[in-house]
Coordinates of N, CA and C in Angstrom, one line a residue:
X23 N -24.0 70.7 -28.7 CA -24.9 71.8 -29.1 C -26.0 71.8 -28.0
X24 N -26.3 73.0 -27.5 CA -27.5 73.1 -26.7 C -28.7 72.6 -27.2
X25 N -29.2 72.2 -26.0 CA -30.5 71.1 -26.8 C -30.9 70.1 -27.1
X26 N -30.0 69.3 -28.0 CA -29.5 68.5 -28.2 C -29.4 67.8 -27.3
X27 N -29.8 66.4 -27.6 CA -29.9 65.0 -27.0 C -28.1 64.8 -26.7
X28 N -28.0 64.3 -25.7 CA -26.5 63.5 -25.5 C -26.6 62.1 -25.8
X29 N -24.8 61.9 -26.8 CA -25.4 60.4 -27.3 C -25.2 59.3 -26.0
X30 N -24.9 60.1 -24.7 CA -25.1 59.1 -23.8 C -26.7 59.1 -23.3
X31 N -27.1 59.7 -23.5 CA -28.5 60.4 -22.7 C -29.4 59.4 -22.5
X32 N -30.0 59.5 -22.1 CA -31.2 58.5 -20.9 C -32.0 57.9 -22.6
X33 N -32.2 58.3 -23.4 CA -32.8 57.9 -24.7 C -32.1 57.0 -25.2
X34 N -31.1 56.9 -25.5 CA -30.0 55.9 -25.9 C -30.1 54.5 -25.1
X35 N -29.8 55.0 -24.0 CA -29.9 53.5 -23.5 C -31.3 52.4 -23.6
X36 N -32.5 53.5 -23.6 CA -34.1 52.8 -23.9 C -33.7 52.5 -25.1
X37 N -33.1 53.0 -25.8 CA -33.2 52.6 -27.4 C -32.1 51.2 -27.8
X38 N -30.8 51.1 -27.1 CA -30.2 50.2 -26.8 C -30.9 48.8 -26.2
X39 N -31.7 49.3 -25.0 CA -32.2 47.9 -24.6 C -33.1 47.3 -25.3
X40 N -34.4 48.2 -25.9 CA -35.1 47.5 -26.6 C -34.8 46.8 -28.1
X41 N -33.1 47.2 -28.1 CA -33.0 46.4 -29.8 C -32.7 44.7 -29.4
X42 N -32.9 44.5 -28.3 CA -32.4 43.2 -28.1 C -33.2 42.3 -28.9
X43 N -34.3 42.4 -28.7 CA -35.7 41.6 -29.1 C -35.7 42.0 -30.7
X44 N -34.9 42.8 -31.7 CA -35.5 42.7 -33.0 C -34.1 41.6 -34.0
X45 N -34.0 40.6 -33.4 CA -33.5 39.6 -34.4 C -34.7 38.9 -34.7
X46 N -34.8 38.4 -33.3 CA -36.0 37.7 -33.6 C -37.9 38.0 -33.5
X47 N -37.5 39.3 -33.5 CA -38.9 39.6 -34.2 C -38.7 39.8 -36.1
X48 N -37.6 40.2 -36.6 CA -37.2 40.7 -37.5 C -37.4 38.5 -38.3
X49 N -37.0 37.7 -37.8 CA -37.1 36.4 -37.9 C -38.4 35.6 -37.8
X50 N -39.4 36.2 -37.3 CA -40.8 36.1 -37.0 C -41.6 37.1 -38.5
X51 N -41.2 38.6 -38.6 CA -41.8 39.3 -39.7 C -41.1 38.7 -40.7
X52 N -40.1 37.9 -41.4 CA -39.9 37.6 -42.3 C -40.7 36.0 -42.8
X53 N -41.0 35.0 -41.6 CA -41.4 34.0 -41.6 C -42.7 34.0 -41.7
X54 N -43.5 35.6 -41.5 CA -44.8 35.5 -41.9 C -44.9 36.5 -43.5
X55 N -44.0 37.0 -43.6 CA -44.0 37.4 -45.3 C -43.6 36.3 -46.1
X56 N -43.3 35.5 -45.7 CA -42.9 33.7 -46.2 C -44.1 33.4 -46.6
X57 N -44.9 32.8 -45.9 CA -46.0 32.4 -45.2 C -47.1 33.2 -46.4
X58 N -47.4 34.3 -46.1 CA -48.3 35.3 -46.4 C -48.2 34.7 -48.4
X59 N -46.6 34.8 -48.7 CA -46.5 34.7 -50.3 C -46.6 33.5 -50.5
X60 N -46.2 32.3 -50.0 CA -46.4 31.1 -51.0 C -48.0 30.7 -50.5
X61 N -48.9 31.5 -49.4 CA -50.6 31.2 -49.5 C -51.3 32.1 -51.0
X62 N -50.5 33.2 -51.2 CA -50.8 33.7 -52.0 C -50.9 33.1 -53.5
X63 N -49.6 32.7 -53.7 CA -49.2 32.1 -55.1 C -50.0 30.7 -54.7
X64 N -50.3 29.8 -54.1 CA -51.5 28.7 -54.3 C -52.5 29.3 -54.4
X65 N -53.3 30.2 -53.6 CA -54.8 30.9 -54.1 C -54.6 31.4 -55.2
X66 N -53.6 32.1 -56.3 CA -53.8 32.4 -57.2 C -53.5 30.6 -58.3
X67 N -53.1 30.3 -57.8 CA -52.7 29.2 -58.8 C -53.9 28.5 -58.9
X68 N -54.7 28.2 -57.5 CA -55.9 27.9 -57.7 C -57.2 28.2 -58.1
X69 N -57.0 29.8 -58.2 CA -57.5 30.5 -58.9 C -57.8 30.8 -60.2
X70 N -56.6 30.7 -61.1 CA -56.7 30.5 -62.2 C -57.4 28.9 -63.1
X71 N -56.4 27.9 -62.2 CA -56.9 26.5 -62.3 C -58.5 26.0 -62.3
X72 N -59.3 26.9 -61.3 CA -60.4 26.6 -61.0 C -61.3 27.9 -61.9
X73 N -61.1 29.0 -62.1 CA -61.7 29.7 -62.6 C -62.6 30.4 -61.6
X74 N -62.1 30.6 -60.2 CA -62.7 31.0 -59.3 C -62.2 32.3 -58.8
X75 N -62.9 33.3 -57.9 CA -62.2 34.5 -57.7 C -60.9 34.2 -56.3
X76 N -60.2 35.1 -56.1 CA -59.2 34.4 -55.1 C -59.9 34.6 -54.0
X77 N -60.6 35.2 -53.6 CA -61.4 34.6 -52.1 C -61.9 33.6 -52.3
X78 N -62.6 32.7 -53.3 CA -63.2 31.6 -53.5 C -62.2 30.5 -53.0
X79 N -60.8 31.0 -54.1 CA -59.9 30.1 -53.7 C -59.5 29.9 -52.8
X80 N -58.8 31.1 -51.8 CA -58.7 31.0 -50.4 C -59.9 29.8 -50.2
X81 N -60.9 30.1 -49.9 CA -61.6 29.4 -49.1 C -61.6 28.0 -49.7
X82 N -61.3 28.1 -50.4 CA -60.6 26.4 -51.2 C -60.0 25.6 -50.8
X83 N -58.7 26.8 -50.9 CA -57.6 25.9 -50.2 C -57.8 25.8 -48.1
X84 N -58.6 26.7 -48.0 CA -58.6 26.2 -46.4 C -59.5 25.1 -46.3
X85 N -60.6 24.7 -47.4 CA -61.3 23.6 -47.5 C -60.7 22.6 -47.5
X86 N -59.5 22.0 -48.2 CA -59.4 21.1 -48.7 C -57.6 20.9 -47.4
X87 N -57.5 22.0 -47.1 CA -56.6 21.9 -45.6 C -57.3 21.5 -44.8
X88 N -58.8 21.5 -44.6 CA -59.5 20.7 -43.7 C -59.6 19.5 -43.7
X89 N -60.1 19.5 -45.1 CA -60.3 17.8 -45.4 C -59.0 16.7 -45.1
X90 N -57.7 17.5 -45.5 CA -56.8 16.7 -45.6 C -56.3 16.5 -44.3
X91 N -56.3 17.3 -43.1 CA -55.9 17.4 -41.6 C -54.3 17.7 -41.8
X92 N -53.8 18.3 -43.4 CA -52.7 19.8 -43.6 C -53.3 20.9 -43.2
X93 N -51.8 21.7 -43.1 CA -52.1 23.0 -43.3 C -52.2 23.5 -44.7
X94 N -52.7 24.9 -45.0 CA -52.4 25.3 -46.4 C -51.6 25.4 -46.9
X95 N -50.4 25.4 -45.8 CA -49.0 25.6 -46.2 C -48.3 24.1 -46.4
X96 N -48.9 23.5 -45.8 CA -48.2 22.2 -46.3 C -48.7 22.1 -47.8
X97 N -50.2 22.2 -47.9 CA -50.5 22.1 -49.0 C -50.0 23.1 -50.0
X98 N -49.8 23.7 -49.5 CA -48.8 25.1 -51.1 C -47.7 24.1 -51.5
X99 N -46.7 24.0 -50.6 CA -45.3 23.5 -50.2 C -45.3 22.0 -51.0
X100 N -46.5 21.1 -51.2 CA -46.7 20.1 -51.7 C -46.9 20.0 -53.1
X101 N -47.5 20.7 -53.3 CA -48.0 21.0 -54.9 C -47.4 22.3 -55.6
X102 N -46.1 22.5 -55.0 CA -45.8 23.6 -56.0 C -45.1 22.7 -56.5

């Protein structure tokens, strides 16, 4: 069809080369939606436990990641 892109056309191939790199970005954005939810489910668990609001908690659990020389994520991962 006139107009129309060719499925060989100079666009294809840009679009071909840059998929190289999305396993492992796609492996990266899932490892920080990981990440993101079990900080979440500890701030809220701490949250309710302590009767504090979840920023409080946040700032809780990064407290007590300090104290301990964990991360928060160790610390979720430990006490769930």
């Amino acid at each position: 069809m006139p107009g129309s892109p060719s499925p060989t056309g100079p666009s294809d191939h840009a679009d071909h080369a840059g998929r190289t790199g999305f396993p492992d970005e796609i492996r990266r954005l899932r490892a920080r939606l990981a990440r993101s939810h079990l900080l979440d489910l500890a701030t809220g668990v701490l949250a309710a436990q302590l009767r504090l609001s979840p920023a409080e908690a946040a700032e809780h659990l990064d407290a007590l990641a300090d104290a301990t020389g964990l991360t928060a994520e160790d610390l979720a991962v430990r006490h769930a």
